[in-house]
PDB file of C-alpha atoms in Angstrom:
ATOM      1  CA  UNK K1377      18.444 -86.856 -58.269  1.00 53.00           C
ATOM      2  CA  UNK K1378      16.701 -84.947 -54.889  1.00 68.00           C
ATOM      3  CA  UNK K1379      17.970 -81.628 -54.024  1.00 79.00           C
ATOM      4  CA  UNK K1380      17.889 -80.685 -50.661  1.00 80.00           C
ATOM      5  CA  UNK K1381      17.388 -77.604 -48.777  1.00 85.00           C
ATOM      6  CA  UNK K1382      20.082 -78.361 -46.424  1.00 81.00           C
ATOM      7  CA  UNK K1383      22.591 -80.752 -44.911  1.00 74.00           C
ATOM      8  CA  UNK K1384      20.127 -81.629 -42.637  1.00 78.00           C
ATOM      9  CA  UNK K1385      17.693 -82.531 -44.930  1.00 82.00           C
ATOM     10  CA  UNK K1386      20.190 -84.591 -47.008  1.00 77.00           C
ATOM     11  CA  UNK K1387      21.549 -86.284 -43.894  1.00 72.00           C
ATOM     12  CA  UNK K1388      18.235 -86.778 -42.669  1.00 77.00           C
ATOM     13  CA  UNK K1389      17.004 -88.189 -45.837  1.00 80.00           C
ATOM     14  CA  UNK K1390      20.367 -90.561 -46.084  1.00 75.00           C
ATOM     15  CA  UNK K1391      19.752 -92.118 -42.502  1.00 74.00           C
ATOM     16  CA  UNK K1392      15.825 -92.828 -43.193  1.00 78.00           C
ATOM     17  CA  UNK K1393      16.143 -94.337 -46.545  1.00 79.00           C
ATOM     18  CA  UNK K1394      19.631 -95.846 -45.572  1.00 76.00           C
ATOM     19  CA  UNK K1395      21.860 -94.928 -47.847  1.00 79.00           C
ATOM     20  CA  UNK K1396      25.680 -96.614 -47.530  1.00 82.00           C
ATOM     21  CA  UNK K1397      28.858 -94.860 -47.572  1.00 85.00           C
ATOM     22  CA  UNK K1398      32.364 -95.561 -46.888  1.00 88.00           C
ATOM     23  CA  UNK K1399      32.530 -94.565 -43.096  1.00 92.00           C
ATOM     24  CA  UNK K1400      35.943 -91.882 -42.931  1.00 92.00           C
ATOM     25  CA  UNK K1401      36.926 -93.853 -39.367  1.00 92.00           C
ATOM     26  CA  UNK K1402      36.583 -97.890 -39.557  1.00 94.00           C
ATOM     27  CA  UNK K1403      36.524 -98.084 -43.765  1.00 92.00           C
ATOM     28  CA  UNK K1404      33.823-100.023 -44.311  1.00 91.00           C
ATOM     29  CA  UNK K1405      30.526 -99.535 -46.051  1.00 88.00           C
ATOM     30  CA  UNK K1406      27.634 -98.801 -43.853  1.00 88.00           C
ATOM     31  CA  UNK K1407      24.842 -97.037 -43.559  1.00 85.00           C
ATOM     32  CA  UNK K1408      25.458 -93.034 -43.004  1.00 85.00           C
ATOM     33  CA  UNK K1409      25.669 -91.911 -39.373  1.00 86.00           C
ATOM     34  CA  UNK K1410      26.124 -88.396 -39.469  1.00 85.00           C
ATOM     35  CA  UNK K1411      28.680 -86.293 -41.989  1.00 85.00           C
ATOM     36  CA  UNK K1412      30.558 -84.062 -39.811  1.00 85.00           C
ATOM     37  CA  UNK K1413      33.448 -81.467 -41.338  1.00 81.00           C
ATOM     38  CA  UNK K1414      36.649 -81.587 -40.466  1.00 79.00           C
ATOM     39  CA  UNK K1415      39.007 -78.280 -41.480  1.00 74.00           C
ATOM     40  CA  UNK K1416      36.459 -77.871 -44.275  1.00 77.00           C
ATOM     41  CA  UNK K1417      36.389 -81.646 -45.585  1.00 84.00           C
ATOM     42  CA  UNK K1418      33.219 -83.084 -45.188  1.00 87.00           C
ATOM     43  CA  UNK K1419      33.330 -86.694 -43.898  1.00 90.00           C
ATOM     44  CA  UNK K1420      30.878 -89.785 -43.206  1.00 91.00           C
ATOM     45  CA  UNK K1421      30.822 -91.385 -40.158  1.00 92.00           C
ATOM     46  CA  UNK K1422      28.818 -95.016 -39.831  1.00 91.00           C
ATOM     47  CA  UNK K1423      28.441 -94.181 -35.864  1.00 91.00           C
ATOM     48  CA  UNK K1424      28.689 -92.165 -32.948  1.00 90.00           C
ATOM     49  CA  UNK K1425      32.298 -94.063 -31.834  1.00 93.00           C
ATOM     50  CA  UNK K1426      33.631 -94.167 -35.325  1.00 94.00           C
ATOM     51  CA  UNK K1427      33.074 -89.964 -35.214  1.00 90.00           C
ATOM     52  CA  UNK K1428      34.527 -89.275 -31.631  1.00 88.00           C
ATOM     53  CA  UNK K1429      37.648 -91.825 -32.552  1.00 91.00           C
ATOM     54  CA  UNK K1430      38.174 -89.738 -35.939  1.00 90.00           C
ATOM     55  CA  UNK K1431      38.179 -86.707 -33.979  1.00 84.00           C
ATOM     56  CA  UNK K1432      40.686 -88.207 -31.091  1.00 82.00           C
ATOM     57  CA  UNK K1433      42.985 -89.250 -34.121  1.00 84.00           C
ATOM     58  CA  UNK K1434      42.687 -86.030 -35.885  1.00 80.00           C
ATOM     59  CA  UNK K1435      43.532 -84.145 -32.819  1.00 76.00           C
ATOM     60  CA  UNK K1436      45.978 -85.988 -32.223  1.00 76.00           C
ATOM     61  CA  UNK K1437      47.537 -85.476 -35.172  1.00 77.00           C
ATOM     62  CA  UNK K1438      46.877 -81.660 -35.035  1.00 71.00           C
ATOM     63  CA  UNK K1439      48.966 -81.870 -31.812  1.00 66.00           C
ATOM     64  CA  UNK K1440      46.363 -79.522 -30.161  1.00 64.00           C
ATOM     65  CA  UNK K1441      42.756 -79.847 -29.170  1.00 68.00           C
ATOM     66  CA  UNK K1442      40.145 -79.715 -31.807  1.00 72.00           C
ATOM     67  CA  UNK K1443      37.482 -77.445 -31.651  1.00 78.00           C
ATOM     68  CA  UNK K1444      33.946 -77.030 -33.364  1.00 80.00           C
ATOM     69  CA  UNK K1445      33.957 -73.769 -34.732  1.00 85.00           C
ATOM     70  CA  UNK K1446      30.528 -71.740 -33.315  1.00 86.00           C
ATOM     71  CA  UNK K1447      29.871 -70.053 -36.727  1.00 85.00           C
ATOM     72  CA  UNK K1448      30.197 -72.663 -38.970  1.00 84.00           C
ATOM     73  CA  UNK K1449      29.860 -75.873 -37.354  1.00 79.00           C
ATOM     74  CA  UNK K1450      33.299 -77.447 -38.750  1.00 79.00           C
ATOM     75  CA  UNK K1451      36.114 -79.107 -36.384  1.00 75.00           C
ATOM     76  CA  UNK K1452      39.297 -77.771 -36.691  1.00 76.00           C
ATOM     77  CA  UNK K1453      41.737 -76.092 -34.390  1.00 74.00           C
ATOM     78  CA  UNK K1454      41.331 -72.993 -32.948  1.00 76.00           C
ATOM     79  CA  UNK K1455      41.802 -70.117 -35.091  1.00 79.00           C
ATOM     80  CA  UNK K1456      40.249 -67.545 -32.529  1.00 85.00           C
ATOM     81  CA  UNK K1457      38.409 -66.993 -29.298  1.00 85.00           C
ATOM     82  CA  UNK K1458      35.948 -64.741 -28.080  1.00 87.00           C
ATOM     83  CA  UNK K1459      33.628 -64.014 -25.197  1.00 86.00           C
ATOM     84  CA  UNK K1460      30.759 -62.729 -26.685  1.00 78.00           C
ATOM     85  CA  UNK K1461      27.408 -62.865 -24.231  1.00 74.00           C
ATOM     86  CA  UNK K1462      29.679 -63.963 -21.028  1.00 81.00           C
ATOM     87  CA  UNK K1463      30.525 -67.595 -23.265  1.00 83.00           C
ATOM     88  CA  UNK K1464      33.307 -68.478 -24.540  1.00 88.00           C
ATOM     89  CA  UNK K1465      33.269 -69.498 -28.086  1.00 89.00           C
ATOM     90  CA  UNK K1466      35.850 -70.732 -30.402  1.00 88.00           C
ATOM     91  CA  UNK K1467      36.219 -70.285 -34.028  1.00 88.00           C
ATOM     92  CA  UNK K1468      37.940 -71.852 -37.349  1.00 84.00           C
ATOM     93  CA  UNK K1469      39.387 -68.164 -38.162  1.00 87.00           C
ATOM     94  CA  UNK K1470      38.993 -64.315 -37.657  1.00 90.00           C
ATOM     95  CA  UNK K1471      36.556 -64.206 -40.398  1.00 90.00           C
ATOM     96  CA  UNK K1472      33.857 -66.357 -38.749  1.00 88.00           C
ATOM     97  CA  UNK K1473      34.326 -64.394 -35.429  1.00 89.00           C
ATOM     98  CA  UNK K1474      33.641 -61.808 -37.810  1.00 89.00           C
ATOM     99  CA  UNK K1475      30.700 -63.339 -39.187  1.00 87.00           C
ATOM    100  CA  UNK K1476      29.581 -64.750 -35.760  1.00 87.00           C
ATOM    101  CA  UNK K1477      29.627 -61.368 -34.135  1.00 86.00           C
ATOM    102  CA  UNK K1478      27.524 -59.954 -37.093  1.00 83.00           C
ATOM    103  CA  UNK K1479      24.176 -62.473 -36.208  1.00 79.00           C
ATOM    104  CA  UNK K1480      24.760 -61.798 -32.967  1.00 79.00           C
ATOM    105  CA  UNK K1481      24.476 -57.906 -33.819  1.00 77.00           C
ATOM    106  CA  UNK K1482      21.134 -58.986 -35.844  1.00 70.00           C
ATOM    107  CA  UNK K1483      19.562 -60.887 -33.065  1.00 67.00           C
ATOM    108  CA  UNK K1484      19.847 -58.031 -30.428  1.00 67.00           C
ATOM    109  CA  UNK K1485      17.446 -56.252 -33.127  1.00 60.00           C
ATOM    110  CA  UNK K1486      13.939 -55.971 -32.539  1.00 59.00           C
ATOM    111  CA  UNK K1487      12.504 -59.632 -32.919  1.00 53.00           C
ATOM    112  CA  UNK K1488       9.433 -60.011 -34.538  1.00 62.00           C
ATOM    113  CA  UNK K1489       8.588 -63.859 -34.568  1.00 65.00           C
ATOM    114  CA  UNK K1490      10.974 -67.036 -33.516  1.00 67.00           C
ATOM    115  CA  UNK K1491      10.137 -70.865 -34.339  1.00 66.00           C
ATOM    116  CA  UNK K1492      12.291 -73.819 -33.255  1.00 69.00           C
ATOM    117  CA  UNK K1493      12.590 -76.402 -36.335  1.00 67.00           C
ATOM    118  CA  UNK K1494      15.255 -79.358 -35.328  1.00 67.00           C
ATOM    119  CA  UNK K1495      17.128 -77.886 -32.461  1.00 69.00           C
ATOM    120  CA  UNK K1496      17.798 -74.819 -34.740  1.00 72.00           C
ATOM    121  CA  UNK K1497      16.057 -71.482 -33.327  1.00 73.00           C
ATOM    122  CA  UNK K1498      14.736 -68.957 -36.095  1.00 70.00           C
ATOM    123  CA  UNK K1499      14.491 -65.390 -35.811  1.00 70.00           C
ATOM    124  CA  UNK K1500      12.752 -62.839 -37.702  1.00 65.00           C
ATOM    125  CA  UNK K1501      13.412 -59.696 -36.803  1.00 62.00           C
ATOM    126  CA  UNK K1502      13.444 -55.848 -38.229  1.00 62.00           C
ATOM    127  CA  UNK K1503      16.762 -54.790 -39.776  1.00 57.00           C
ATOM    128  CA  UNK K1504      15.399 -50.738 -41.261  1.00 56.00           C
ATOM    129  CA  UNK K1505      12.130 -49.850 -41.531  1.00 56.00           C
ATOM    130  CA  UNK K1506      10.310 -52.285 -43.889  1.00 55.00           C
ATOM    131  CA  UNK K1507      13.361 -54.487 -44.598  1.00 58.00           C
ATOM    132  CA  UNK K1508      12.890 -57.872 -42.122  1.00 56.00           C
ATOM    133  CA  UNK K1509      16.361 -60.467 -41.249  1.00 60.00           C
ATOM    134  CA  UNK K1510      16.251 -63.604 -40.291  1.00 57.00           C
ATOM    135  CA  UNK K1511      18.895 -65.375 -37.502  1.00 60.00           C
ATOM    136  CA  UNK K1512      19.583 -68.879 -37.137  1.00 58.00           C
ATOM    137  CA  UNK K1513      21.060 -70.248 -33.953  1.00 64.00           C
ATOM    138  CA  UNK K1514      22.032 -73.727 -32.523  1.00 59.00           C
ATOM    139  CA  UNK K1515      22.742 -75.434 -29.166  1.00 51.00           C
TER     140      UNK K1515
END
């Protein structure tokens, strides 16, 4: 059993050693495309069109149009909205608007040292004297 450090890892792991699931979209058992989560369900996806057809049908069946929530990545739809920065940016619920608004809060802090590590920029940055934060964002 490997434990992982996160998703990405696992995922990542899953599509270089090929590891078969049941894709959510077409049924069948394929190699693992990408896991994406869907009102807080995680689900595998075999491809690229088997995820964006999911999403059509889910929507669908939401009657509304889905969104991906900025704070914590799952699709769902819209719980709030909020122009923060001059964007735009949806969310799942109140609470990750919440949460959302609170990085956003810690980035604007004095930076001390940002790396980008797969697509993901990292932030380290002075919360009080002595006590250092670290901020995570995505594009």
């Amino acid at each position: 059993v490997y434990q992982f450090c996160s998703r990405a890892c696992s995922d990542d792991y899953k599509k270089l050693h090929c590891i078969v699931t049941y894709c959510e979209y077409c049924q069948e058992e394929k190699t693992l495309h990408e896991t994406v989560n869907f009102s807080g369900i995680k689900r595998p996806f075999c491809s690229e069109g088997c995820k964006l057809l999911y999403k059509q049908d889910f929507a669908r069946r939401l009657g509304l149009r889905c969104v991906t929530c900025n704070y914590c990545s799952q699709l769902c739809k819209k719980g709030a909205t909020k122009e923060l920065d001059g964007v735009v940016r949806d969310f799942c619920s109140e609470e990750c608007c919440k949460k959302f608004q609170d990085c956003l809060t810690a980035l604007r802090s004095t930076t001390i040292k940002e790396f980008t590590l797969r697509g993901f920029l990292f932030s380290f940055f002075e919360r009080h004297k002595g006590e250092i934060g670290l901020g995570l964002t995505c594009d």
